[in-house]
Tab-separated table of C-alpha atoms in Angstrom:
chain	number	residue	atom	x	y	z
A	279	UNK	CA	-43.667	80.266	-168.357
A	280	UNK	CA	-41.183	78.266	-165.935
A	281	UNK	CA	-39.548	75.274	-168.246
A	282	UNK	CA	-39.981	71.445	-166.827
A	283	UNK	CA	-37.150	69.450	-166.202
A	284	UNK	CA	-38.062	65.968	-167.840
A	285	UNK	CA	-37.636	62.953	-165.363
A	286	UNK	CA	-34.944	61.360	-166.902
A	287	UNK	CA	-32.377	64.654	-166.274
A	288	UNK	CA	-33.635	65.101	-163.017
A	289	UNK	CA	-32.662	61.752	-161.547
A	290	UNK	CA	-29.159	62.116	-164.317
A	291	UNK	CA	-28.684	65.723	-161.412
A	292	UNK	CA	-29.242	63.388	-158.431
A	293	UNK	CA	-26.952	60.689	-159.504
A	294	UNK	CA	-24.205	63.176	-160.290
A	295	UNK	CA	-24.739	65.391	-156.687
A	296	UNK	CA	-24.497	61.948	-155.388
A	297	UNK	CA	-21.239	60.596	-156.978
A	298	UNK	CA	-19.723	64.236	-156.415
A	299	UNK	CA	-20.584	64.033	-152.528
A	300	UNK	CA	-19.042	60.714	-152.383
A	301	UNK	CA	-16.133	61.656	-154.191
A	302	UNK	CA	-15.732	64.906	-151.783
A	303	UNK	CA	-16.062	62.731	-148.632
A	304	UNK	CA	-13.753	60.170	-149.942
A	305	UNK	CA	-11.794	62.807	-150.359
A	306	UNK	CA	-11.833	64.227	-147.706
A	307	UNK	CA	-11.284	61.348	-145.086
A	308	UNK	CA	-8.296	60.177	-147.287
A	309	UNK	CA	-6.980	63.942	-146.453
A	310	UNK	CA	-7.929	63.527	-142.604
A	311	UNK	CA	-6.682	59.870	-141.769
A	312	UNK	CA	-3.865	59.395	-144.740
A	313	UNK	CA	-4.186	56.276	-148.040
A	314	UNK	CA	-2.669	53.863	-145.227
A	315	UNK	CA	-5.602	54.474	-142.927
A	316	UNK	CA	-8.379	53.965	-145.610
A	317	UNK	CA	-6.328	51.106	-146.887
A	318	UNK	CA	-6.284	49.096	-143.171
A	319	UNK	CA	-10.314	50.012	-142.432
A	320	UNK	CA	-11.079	48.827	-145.913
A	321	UNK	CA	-9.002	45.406	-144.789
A	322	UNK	CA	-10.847	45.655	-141.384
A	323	UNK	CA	-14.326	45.548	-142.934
A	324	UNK	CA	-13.182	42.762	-145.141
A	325	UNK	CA	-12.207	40.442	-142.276
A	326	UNK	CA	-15.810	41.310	-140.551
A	327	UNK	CA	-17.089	40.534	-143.835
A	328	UNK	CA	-15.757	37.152	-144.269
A	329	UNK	CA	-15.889	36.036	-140.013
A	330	UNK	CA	-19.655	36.801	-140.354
A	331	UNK	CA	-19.749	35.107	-143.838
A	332	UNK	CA	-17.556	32.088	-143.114
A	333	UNK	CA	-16.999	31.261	-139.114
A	334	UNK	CA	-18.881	28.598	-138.155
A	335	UNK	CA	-19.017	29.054	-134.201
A	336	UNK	CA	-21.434	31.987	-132.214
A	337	UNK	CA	-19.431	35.352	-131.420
A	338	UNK	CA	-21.646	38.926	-130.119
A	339	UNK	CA	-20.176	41.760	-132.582
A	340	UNK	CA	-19.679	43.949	-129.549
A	341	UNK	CA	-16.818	41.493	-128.776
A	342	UNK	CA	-15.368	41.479	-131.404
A	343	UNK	CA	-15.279	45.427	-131.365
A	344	UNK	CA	-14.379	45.896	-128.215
A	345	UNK	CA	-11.318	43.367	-128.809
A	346	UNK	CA	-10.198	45.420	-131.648
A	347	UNK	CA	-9.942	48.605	-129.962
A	348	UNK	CA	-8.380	46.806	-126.949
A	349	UNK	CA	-5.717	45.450	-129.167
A	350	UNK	CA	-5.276	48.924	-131.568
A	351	UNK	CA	-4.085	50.978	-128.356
A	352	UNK	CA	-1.597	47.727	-126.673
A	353	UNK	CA	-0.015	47.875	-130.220
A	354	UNK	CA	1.094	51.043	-129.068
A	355	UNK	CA	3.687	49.382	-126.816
A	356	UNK	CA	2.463	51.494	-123.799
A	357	UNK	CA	1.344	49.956	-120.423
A	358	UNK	CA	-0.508	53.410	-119.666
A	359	UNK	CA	-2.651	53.830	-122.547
A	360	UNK	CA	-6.103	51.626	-123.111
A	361	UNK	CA	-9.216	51.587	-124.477
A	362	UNK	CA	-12.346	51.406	-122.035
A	363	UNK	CA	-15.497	49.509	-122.982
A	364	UNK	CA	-18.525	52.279	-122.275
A	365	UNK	CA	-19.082	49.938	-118.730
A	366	UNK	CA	-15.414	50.376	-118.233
A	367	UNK	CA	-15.484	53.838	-118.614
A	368	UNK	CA	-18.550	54.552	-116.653
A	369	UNK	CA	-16.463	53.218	-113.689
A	370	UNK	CA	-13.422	55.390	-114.222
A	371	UNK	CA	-15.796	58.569	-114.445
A	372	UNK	CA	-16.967	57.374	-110.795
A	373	UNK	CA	-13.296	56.154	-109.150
A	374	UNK	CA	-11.824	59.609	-110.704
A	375	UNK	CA	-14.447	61.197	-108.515
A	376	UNK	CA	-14.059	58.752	-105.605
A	377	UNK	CA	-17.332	56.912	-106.252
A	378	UNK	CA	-17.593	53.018	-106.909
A	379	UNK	CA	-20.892	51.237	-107.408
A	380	UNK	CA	-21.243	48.369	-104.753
A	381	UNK	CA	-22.558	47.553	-101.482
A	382	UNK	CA	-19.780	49.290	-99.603
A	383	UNK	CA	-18.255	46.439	-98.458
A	384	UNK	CA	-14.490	45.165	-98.590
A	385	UNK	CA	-13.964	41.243	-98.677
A	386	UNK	CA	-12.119	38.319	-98.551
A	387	UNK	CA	-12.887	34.601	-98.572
A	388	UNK	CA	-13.385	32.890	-95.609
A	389	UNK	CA	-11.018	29.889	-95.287
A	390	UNK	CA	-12.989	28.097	-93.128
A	391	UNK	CA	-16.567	28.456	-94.495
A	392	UNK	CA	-15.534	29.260	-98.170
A	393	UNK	CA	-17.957	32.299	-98.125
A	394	UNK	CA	-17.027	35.834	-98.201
A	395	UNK	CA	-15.395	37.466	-94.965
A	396	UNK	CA	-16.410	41.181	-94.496
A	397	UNK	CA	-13.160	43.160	-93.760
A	398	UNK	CA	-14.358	46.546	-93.681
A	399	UNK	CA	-18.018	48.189	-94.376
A	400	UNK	CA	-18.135	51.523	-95.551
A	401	UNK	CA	-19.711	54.482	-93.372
A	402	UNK	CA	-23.037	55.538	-95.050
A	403	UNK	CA	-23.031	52.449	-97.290
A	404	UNK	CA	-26.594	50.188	-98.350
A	405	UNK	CA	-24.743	47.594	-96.602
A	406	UNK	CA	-24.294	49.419	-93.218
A	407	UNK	CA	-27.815	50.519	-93.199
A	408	UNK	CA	-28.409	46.905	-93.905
A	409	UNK	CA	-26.775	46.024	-90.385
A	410	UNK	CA	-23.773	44.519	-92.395
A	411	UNK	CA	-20.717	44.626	-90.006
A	412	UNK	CA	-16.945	43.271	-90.260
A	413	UNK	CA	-16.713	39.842	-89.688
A	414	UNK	CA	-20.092	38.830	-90.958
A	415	UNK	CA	-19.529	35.992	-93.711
A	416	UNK	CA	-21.787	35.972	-96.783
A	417	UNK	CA	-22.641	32.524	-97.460
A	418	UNK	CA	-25.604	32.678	-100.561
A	419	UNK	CA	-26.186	35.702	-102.990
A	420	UNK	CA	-29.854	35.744	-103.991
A	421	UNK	CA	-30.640	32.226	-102.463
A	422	UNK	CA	-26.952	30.968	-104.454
A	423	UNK	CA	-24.577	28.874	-102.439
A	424	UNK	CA	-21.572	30.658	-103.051
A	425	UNK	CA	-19.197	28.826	-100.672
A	426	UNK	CA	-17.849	26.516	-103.243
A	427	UNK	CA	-17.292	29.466	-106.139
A	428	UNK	CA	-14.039	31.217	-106.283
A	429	UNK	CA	-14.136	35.148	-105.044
A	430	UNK	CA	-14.729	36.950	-107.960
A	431	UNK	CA	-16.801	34.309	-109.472
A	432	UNK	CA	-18.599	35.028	-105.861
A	433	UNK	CA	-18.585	38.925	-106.303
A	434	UNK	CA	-19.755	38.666	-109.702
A	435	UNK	CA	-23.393	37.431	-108.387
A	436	UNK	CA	-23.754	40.662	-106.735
A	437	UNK	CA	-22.811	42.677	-109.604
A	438	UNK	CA	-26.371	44.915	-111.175
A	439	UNK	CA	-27.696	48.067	-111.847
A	440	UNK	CA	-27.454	50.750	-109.292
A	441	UNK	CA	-30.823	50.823	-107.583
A	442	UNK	CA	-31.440	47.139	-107.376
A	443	UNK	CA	-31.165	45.183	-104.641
A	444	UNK	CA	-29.123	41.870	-103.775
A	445	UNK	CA	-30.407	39.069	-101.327
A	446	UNK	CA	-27.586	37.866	-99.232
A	447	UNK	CA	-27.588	35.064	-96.609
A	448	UNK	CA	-25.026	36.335	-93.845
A	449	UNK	CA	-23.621	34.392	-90.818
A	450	UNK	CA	-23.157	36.608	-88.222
A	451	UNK	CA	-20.083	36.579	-85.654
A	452	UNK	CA	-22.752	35.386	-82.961
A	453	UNK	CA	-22.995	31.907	-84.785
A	454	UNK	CA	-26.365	33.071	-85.805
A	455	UNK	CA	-27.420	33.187	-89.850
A	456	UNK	CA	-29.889	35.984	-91.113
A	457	UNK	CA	-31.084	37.050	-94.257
A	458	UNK	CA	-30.155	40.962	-95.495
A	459	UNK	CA	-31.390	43.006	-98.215
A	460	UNK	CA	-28.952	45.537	-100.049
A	461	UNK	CA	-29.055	47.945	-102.702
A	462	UNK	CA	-26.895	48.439	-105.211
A	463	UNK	CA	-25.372	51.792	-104.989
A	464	UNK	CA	-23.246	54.930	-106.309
A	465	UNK	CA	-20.672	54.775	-103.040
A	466	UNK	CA	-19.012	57.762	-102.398
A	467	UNK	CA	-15.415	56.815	-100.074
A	468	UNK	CA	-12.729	59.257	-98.314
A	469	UNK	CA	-9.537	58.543	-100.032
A	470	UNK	CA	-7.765	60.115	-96.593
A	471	UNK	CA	-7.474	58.838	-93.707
A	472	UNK	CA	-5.368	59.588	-90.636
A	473	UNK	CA	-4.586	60.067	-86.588
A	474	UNK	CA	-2.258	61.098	-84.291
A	475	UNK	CA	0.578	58.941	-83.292
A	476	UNK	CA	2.310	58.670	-79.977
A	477	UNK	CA	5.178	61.448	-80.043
A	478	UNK	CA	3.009	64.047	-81.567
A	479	UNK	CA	3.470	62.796	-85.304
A	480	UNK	CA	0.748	62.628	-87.453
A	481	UNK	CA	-0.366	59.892	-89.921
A	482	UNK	CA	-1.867	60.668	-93.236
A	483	UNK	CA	-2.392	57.920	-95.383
A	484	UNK	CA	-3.676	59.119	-99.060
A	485	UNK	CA	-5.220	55.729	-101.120
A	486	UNK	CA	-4.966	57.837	-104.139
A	487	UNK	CA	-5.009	61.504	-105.868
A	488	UNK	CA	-8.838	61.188	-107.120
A	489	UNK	CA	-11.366	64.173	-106.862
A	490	UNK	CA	-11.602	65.323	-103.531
A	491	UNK	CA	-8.263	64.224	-102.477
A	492	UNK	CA	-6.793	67.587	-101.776
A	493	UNK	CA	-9.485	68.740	-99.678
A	494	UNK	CA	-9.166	66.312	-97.543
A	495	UNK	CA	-5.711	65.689	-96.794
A	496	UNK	CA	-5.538	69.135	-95.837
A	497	UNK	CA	-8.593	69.351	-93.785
A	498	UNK	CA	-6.727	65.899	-92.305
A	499	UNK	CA	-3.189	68.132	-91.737
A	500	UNK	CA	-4.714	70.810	-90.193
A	501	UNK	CA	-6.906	68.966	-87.605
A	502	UNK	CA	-3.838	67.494	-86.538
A	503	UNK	CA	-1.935	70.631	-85.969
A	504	UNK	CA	-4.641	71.457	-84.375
A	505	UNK	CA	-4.467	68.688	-82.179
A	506	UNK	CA	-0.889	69.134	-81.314
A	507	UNK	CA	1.289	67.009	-84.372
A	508	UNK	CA	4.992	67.935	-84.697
A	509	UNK	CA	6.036	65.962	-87.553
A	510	UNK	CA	4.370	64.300	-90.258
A	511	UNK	CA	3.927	60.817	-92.105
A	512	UNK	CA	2.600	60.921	-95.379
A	513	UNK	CA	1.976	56.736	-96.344
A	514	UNK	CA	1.189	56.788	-100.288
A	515	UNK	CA	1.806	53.077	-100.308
A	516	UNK	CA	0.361	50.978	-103.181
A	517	UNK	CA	-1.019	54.767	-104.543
A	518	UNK	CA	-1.730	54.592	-108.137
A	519	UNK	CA	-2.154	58.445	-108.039
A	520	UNK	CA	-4.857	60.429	-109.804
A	521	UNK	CA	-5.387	63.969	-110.350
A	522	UNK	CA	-2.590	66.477	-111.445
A	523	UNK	CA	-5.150	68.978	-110.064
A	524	UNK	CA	-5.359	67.356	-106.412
A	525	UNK	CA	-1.735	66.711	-106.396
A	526	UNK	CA	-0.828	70.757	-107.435
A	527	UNK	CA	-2.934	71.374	-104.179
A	528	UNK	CA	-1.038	69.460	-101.716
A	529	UNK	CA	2.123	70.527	-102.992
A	530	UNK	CA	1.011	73.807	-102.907
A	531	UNK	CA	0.160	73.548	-99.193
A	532	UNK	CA	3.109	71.895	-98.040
A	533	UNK	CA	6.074	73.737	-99.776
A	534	UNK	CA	6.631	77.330	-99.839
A	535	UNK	CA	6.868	79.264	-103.059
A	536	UNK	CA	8.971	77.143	-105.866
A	537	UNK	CA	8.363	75.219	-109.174
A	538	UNK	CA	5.830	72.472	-108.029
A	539	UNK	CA	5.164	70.516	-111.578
A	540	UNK	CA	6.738	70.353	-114.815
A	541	UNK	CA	4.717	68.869	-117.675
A	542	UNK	CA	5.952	68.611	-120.779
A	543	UNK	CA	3.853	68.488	-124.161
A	544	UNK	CA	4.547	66.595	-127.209
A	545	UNK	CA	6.475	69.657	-129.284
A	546	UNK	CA	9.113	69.763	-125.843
A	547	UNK	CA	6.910	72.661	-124.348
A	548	UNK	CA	7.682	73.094	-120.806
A	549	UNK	CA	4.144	74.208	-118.340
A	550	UNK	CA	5.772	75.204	-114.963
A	551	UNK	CA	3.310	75.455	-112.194
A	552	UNK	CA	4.523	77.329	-109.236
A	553	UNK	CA	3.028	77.024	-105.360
A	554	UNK	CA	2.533	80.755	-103.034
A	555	UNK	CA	4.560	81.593	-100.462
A	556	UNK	CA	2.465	79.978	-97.627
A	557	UNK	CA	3.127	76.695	-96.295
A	558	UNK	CA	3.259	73.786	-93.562
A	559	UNK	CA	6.577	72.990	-92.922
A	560	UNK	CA	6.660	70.226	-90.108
A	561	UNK	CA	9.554	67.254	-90.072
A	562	UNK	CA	8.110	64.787	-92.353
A	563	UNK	CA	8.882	60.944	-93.583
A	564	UNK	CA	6.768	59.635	-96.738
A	565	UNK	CA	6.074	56.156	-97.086
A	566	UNK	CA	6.496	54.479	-100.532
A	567	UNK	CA	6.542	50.992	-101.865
A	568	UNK	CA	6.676	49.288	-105.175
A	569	UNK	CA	3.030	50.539	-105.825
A	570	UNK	CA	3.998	53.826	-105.516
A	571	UNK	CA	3.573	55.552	-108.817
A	572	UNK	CA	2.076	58.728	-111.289
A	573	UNK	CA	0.981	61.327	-108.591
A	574	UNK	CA	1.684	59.507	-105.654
A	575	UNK	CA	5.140	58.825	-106.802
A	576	UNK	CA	6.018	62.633	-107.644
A	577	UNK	CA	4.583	63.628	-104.610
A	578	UNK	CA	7.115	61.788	-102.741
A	579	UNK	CA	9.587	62.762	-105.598
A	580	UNK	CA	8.922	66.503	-104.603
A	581	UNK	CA	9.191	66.720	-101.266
A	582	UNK	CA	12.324	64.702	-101.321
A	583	UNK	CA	14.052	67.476	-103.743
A	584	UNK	CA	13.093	70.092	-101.693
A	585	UNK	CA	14.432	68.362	-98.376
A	586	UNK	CA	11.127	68.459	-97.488
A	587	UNK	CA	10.477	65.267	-96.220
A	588	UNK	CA	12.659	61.850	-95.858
A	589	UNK	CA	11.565	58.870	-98.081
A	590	UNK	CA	11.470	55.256	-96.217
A	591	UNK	CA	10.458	52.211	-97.994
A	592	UNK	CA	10.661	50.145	-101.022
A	593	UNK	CA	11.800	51.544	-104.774
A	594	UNK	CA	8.782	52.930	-106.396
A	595	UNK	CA	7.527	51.957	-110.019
A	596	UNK	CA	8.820	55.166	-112.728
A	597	UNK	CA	6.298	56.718	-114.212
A	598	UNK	CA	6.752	59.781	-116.100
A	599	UNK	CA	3.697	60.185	-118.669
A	600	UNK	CA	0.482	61.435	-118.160
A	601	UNK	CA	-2.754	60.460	-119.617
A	602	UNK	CA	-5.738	62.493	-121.442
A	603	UNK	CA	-9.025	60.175	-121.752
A	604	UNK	CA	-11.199	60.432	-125.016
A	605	UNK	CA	-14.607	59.875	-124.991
A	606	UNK	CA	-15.091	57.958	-128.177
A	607	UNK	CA	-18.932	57.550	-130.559
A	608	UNK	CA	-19.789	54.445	-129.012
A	609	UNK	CA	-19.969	55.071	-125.528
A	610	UNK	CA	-16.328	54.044	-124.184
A	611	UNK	CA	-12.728	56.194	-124.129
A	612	UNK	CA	-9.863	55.875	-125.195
A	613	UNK	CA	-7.027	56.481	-122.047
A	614	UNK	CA	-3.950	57.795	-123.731
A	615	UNK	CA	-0.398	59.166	-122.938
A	616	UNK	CA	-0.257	62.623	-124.394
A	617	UNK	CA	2.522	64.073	-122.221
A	618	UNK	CA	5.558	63.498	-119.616
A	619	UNK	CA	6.194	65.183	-116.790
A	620	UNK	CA	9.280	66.299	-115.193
A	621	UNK	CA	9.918	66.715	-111.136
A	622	UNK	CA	11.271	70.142	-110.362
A	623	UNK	CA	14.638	69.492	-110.801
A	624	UNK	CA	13.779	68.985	-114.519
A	625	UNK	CA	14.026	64.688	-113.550
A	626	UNK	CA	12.485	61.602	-115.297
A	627	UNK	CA	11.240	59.285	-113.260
A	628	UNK	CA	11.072	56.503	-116.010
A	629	UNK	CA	14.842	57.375	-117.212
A	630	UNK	CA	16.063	57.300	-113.257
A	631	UNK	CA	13.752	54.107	-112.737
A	632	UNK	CA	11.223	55.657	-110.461
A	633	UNK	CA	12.112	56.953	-106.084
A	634	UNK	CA	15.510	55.568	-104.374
A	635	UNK	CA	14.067	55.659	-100.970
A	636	UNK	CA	16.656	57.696	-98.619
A	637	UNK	CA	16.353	54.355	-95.969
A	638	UNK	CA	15.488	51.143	-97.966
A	639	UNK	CA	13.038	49.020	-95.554
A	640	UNK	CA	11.373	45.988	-97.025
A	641	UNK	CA	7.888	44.601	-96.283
A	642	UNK	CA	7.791	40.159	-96.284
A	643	UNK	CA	5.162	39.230	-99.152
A	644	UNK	CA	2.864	38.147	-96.598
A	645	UNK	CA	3.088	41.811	-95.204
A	646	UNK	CA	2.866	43.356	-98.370
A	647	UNK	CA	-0.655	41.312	-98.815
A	648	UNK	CA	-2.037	42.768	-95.051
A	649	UNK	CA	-0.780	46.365	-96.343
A	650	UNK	CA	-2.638	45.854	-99.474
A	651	UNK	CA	-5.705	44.733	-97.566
A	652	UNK	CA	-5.660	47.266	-94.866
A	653	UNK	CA	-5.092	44.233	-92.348
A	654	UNK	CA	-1.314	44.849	-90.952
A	655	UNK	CA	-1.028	45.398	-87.624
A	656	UNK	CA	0.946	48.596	-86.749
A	657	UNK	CA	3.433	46.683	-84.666
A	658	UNK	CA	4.553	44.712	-87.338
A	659	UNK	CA	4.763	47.362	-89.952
A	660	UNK	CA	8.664	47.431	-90.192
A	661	UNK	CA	8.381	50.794	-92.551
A	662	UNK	CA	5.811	52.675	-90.222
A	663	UNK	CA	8.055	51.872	-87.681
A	664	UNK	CA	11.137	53.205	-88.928
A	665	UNK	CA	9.767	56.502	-90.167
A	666	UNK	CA	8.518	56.734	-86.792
A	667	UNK	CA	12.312	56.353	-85.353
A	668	UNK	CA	13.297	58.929	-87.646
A	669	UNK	CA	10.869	61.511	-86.459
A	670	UNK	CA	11.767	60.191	-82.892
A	671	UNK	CA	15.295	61.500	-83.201
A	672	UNK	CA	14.512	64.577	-85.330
């Protein structure tokens, strides 16, 4: 006959499994995070505690969060570590893969309407198949007069959920005004583009080292050998970089076999990665500025050890870390430096203070603003035009 356990010792068992789990989990996360972590989450939850108790004004809790998070990582004292809201990081996931969500439009405003000049429309975009062209000026969003708002108070009307669809009133270049329907999108954009110069040299300019970057510039290099080029200029103006991935691959096509990146992990470990034996070697000028930096910046860095390639411009940034991103449980990441890298002669760009270029040219401010907008005029690009002199005497 199987004995009863009375109700009394049954729930004295449950109470004791309980206080022993508690016990082994407390336990346990002062063992994973340290007393000094407990100590600060347990001061952390007080000060929720007491804003929701006490503060007399409206806040959303998300904000709150989010600011929190924000403000744990700056603490860190390091410009190339953040946290990303889950919106935030959704749009890094898509610009790391060459993807933004938008119309496919580029803009400025319009100083003499106060709408919003079209610069450039994107090939394949909702707004091309819209009949959206450069020069049209938006002048309402969704019925809105937006000719009095600032830009990105403008922009921010057309901001929604891929799929939907945003009313704009356009004035066309032909005087004439029309209303357009466009839907929001997932964009995907070439981050190469280039052409053949007079004297056989041939332009590549790479926006920035994001998936798919590699494929292109070297389908780009090889059409124009193909079409004749003798020389090369490689513009990585204002490139934030990207990739370690992409930029391995264009080293690895240009230079023959040598050390082509150097990371370095947090215990001093050195990870040499090496290029093959085959290569494009053409006379070659890269283009730099002060918004040259992280891929873009050791891809100059590289070719100018090796003698590859001559380096006109402005002093880049000096950037020497490199980033791992972190999804984290509620939806967002956490972007954070979890190595340096060295160039292959074992260099730092942060100590050294980023790229000397080997012939310092300067861009005006004004020029620097047309650069940055895709709007100066060849003829007036004083750096083009002296890498082109170089090649012109090579």
């Amino acid at each position: 006959m199987k004995k009863q356990i009375g109700l009394k010792t049954a729930v004295a068992l449950m109470l004791l499994a309980s206080a022993l789990t508690c016990v082994l989990l407390l336990g346990g996360l002062w063992l994973y995070f340290g007393g000094g972590l407990l100590s600060d989450i347990r001061t952390y939850a007080a000060l929720r505690r007491d804003i929701g108790e006490y503060y007399i004004g409206d806040y959303k809790d998300s904000d709150v969060t989010e600011a929190a998070l924000s403000a744990t990582v700056t603490a860190l004292g390091d410009k190339w570590s953040y946290y990303m809201s889950p919106e935030d990081y959704q749009k890094y996931i898509n610009s790391s893969n060459n993807q933004y969500s938008g119309l496919g439009i580029s803009v400025k405003t319009d100083d003499a309407t106060g709408g919003i000049l079209v610069v450039s429309v994107y090939a394949g975009s909702s707004a091309s198949a819209a009949g959206i062209v450069a020069g049209d000026i938006i002048t309402a969003i969704d019925g809105k007069d937006i000719t009095k708002l600032a830009l990105s108070d403008a922009t921010a009307l057309v901001d929604r959920q891929i799929g939907q669809t945003v009313r704009l009133t356009v004035l066309g270049t032909d005087g004439k005004t029309r209303e357009v329907s466009a839907e929001y999108a997932l964009i995907d954009t070439n981050p190469v583009s280039y052409k053949l110069l007079e004297g056989a040299i041939g332009y590549i300019a790479i926006r920035n080292f994001d998936g798919g970057a590699a494929e292109e510039f070297i389908k780009a290099a090889d059409d124009l050998v193909g079409k004749g080029a003798t020389s090369f200029i490689f513009d990585v103006r204002n490139d934030g970089g990207g990739k370690v991935s992409e930029l391995k691959k264009i080293l690895d096509y240009l230079l023959p076999e040598c050390d082509i990146f150097v990371s370095v992990e947090k215990d001093g470990k050195e990870d040499v990665s090496r290029s093959d034996a085959d290569n494009v070697k053409l006379p070659a000028v890269v283009l730099v500025n002060s918004y040259t930096y992280s891929a873009a910046e050791y891809f100059a860095a590289a070719l100018q050890e090796y003698q590859y390639a001559t380096v006109v411009g402005q002093h880049t940034t000096g950037k020497n870390r490199s980033q791992i991103t972190l999804e984290l449980p509620d939806g967002g990441a956490l972007h954070i430096s979890s190595g340096e890298y060295l160039t292959p002669r074992r260099v730092s760009l942060t100590k050294q203070g980023g790229i000397a270029p080997d012939k310092d040219v300067a861009l005006s401010d004004s020029d620097n603003v047309l650069l940055y907008n895709g709007q100066l005029d060849s003829a007036g690009d004083t750096q083009l035009n002296a890498a082109i002199q170089l090649l012109d005497k090579a």
